[in-house]
mmCIF file of C-alpha atoms in Angstrom:
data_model
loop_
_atom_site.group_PDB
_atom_site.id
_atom_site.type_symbol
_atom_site.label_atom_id
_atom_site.label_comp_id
_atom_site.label_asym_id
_atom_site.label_seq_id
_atom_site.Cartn_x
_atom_site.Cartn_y
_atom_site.Cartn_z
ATOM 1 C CA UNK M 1 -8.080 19.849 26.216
ATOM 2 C CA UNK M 2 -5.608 22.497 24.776
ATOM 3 C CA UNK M 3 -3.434 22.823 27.762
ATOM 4 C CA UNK M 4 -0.455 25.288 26.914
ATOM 5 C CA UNK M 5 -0.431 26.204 23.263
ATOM 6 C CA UNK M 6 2.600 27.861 21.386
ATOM 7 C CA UNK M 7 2.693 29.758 18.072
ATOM 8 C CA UNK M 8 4.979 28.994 15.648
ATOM 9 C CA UNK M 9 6.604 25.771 16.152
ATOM 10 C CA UNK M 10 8.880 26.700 13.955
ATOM 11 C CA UNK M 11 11.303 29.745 12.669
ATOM 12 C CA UNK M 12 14.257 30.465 11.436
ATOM 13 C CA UNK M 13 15.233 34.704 11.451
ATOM 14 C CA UNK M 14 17.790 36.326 10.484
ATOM 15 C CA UNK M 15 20.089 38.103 12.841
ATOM 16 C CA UNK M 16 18.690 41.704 13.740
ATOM 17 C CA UNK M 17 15.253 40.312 13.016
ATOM 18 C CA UNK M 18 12.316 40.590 15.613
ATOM 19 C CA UNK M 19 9.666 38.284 15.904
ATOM 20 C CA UNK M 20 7.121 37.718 18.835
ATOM 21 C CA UNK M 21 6.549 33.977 20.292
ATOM 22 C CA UNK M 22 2.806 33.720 21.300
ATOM 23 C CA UNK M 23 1.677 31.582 24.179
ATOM 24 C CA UNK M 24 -1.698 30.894 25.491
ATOM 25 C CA UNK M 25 -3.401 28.789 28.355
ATOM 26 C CA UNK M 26 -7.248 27.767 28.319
ATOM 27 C CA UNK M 27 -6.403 26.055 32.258
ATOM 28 C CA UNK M 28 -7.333 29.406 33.634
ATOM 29 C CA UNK M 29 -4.122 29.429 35.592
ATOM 30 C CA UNK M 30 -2.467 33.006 37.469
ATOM 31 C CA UNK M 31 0.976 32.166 36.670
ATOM 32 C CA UNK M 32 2.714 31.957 33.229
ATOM 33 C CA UNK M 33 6.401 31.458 32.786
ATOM 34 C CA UNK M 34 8.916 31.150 29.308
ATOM 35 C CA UNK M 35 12.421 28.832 29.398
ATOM 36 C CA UNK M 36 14.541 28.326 26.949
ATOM 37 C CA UNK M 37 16.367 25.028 26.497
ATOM 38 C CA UNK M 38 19.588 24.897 25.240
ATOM 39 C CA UNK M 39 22.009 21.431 24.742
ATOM 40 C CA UNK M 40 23.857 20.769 27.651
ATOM 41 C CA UNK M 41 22.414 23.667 29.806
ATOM 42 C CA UNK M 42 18.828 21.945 30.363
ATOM 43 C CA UNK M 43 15.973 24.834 30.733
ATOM 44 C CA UNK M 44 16.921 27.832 32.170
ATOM 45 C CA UNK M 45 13.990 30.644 32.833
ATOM 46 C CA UNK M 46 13.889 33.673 30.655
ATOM 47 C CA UNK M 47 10.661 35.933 32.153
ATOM 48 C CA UNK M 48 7.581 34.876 34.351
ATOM 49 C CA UNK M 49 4.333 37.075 35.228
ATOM 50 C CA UNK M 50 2.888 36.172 38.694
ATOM 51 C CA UNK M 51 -0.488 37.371 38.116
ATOM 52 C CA UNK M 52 -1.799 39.411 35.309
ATOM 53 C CA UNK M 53 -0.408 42.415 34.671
ATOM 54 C CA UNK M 54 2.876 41.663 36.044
ATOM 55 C CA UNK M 55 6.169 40.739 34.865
ATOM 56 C CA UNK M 56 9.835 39.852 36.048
ATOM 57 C CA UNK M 57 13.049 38.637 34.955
ATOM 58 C CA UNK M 58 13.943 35.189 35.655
ATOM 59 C CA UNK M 59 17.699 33.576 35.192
ATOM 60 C CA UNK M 60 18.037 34.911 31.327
ATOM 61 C CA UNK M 61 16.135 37.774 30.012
ATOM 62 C CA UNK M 62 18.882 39.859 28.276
ATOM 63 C CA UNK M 63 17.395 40.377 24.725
ATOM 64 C CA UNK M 64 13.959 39.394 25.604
ATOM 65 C CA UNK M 65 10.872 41.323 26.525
ATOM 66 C CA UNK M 66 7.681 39.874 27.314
ATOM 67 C CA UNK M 67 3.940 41.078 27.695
ATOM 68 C CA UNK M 68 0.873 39.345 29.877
ATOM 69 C CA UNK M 69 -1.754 40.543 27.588
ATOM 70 C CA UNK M 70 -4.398 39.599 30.047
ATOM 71 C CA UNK M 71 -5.188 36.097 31.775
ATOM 72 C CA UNK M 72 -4.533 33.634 28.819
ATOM 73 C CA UNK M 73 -1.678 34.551 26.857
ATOM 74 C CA UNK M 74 1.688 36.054 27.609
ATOM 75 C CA UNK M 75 3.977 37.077 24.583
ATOM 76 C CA UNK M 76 7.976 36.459 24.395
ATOM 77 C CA UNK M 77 9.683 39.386 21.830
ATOM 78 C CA UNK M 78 13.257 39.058 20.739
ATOM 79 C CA UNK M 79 13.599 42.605 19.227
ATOM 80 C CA UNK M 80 17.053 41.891 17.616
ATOM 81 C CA UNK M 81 17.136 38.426 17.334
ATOM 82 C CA UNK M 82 20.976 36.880 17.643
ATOM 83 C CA UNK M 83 22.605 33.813 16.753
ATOM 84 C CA UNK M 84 22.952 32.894 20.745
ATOM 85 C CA UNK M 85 19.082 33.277 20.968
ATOM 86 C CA UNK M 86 19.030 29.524 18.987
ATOM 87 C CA UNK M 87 16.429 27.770 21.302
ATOM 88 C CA UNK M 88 13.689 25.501 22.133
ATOM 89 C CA UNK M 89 11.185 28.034 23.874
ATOM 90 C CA UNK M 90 8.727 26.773 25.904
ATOM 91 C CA UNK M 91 5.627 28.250 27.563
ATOM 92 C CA UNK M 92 4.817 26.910 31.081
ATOM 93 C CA UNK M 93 1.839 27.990 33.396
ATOM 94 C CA UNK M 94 0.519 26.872 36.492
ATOM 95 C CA UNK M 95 -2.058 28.085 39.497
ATOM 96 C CA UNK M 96 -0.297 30.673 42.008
ATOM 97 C CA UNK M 97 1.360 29.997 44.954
ATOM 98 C CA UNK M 98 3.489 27.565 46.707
ATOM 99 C CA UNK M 99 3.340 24.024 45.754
ATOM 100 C CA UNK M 100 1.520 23.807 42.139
ATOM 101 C CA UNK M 101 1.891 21.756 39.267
ATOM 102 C CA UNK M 102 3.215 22.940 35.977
ATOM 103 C CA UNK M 103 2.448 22.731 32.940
ATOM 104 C CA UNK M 104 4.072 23.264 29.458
ATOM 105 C CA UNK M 105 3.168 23.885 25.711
ATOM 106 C CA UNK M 106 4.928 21.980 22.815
ATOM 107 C CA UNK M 107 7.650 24.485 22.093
ATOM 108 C CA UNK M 108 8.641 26.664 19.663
ATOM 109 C CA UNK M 109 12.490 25.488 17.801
ATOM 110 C CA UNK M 110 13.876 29.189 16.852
ATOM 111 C CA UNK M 111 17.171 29.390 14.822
ATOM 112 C CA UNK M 112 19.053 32.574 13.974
ATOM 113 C CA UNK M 113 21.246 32.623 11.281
ATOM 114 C CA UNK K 1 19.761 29.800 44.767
ATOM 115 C CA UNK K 2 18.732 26.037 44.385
ATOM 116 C CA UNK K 3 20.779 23.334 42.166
ATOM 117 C CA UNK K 4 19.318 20.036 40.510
ATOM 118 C CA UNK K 5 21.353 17.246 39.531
ATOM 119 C CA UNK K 6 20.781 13.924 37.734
ATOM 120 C CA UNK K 7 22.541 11.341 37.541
ATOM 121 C CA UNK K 8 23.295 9.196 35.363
ATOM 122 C CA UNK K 9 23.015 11.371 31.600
ATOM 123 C CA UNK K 10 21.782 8.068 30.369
ATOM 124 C CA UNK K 11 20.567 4.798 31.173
ATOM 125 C CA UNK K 12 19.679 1.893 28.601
ATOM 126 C CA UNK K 13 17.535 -1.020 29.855
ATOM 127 C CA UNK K 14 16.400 -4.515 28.312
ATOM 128 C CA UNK K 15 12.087 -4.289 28.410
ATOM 129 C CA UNK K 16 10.691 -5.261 31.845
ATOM 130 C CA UNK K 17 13.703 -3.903 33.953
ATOM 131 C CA UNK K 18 12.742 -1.153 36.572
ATOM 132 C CA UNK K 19 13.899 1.796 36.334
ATOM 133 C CA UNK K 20 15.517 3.909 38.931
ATOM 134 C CA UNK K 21 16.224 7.356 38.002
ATOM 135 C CA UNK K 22 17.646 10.190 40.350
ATOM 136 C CA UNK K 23 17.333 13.479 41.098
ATOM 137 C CA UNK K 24 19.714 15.594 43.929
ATOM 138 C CA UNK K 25 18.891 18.881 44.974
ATOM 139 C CA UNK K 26 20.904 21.350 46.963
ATOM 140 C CA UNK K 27 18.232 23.247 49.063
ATOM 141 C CA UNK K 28 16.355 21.211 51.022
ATOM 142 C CA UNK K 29 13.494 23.731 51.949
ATOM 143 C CA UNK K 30 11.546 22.956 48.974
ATOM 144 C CA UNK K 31 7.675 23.219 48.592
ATOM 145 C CA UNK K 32 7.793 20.364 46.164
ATOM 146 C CA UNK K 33 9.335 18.502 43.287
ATOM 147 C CA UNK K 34 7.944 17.561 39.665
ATOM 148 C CA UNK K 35 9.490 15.096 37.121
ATOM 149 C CA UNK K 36 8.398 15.182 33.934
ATOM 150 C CA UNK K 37 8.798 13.181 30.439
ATOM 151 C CA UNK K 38 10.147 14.691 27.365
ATOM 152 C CA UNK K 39 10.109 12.905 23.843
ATOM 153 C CA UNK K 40 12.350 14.101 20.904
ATOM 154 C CA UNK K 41 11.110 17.428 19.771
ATOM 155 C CA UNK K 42 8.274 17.743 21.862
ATOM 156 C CA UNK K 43 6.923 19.479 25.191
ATOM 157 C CA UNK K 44 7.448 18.325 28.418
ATOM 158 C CA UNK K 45 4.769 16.480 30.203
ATOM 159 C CA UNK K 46 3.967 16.111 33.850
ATOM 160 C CA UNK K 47 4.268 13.093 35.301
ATOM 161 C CA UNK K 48 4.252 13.383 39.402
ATOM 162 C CA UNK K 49 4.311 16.459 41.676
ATOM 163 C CA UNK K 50 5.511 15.780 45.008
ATOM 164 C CA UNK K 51 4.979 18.040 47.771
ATOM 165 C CA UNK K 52 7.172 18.679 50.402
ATOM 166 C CA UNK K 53 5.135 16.952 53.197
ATOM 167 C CA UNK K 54 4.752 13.894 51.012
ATOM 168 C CA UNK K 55 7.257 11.180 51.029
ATOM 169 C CA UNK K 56 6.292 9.525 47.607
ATOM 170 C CA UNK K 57 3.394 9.663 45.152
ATOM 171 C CA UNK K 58 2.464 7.081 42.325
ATOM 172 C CA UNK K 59 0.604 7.071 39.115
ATOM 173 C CA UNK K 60 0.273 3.559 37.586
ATOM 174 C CA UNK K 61 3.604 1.996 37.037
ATOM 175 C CA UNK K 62 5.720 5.062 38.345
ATOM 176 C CA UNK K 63 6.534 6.268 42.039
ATOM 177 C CA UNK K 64 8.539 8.985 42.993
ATOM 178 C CA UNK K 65 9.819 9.736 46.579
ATOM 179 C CA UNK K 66 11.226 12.441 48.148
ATOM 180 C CA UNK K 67 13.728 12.712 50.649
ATOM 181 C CA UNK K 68 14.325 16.512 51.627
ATOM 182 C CA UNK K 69 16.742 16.124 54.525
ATOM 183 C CA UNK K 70 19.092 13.938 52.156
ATOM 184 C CA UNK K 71 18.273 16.323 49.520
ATOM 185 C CA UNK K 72 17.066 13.441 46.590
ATOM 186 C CA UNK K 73 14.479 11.955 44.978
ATOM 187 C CA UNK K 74 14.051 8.975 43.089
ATOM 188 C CA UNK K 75 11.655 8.138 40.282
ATOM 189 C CA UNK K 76 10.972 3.937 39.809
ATOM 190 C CA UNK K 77 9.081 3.202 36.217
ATOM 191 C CA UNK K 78 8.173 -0.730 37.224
ATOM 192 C CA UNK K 79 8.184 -3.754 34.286
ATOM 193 C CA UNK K 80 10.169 -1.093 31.459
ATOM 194 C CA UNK K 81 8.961 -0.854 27.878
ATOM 195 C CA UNK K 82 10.030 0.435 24.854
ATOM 196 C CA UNK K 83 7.226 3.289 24.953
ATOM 197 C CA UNK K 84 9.001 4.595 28.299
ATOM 198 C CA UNK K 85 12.182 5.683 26.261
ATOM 199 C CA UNK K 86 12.281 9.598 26.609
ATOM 200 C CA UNK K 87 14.106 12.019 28.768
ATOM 201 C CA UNK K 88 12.911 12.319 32.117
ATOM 202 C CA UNK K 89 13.756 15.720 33.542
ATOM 203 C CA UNK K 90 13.147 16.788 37.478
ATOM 204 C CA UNK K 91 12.674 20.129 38.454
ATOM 205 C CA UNK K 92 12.270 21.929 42.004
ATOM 206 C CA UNK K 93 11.377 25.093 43.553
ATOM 207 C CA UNK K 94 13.916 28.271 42.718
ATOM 208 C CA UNK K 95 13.977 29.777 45.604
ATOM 209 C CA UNK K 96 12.700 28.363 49.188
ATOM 210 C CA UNK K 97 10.342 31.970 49.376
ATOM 211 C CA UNK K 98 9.207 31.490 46.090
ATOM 212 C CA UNK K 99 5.445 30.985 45.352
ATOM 213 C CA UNK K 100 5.280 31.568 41.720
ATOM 214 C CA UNK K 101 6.487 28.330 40.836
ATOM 215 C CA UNK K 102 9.725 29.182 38.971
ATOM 216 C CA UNK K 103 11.522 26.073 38.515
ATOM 217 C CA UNK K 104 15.314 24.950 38.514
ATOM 218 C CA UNK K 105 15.782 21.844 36.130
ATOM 219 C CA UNK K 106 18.361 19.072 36.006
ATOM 220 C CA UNK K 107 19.822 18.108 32.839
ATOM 221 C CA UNK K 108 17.801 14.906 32.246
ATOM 222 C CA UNK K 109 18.157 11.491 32.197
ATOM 223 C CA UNK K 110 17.678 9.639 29.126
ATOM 224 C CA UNK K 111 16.526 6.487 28.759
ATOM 225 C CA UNK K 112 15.942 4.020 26.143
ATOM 226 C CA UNK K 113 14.666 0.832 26.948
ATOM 227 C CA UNK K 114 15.141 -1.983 24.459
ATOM 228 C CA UNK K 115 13.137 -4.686 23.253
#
């Protein structure tokens, strides 16, 4: 039972670096989500997708980008990554609509330098 | 847009104490709540969803209730042990519209319970 998984868990960049965070679901769920969690500021939400092929910004997205490749997995980019983008990013999904339970991957720790 | 508050930012109990752990939310048209359990450098894990038209829902030693017209809810962990010791995060709805399941998180609660 995979759940949520999250590639890397790990990486440290360099500032002005890109990298992609990969995310995948095998719970065959509409709805995928990524938050970044930050000391003292709890998780805030960075970009969701609804349904396949759609996106949209949630509290945070300046700096990210993010792609819903198809059903399973939906991609966070930082294209020039920056000290303030030092996270824990985590992938969440969950069925559509009103009233569903979500679920998370194991996170990914991300440090700029 | 919706706010989520707990309270206290930690809480250490000797082993077999319940725990009561709180969670305050400033819209009260939600469609539900979820707490969840987070250990040191890992994922966050599910632990009860409650939806709006329930008043509580258990699973084993835990029960959470919900209380939308007071704008709380309260997850009890019976007979503590040292295994519960995590941070125990609720989260609730964004936006009272919102079916896509975009939560707003509080800042946690973390417990240790001692043996």
């Amino acid at each position: 039972n995979a759940g949520v998984t999250q590639t890397p868990k790990f990486q440290v960049l360099k500032t002005g670096q890109s990298m992609t965070l990969q995310c995948a679901q095998d719970m065959n769920h509409n709805s995928m989500y990524w938050y970044r969690q930050d000391p003292g500021m709890g998780l805030r939400l960075i970009y969701y997708s609804a349904s396949e092929g759609t996106t949209d910004k949630g509290e945070v997205p300046n700096g990210y980008n993010v792609s819903r490749l198809n059903k399973r997995e939906f991609s966070l980019r930082l294209e020039s990554a920056a000290p303030s983008q030092t996270s824990v990013y985590f992938c969440a999904s969950s069925e559509q609509g009103a009233g569903t339970e979500a679920f998370f991957g194991q996170g990914t720790r991300l440090t700029v330098v | 847009k919706q706010e989520v508050t707990q309270i206290p930012a930690a809480l250490s109990v000797p082993e077999g104490e319940n725990l009561v752990l709180n969670c305050s939310f400033t819209d009260s048209a939600i469609y539900n709540l979820q707490w969840f359990r987070q250990d040191p450098g890992k994922g966050l894990t599910s632990l009860l969803l409650i939806q709006s038209s329930q008043r509580e829902q258990t699973s084993g030693r835990l029960n959470a209730s919900l209380d939308k017209s007071s704008g709380r809810s309260t997850l009890y962990i019976a007979a503590s042990q040292p295994g519960d010791s995590a941070t125990y995060l609720c989260a609730a709805p964004l936006g009272t519209t919102d079916s896509w399941g975009k939560l707003q998180f509080g800042a946690g609660t973390q417990v240790v319970v001692t043996p």
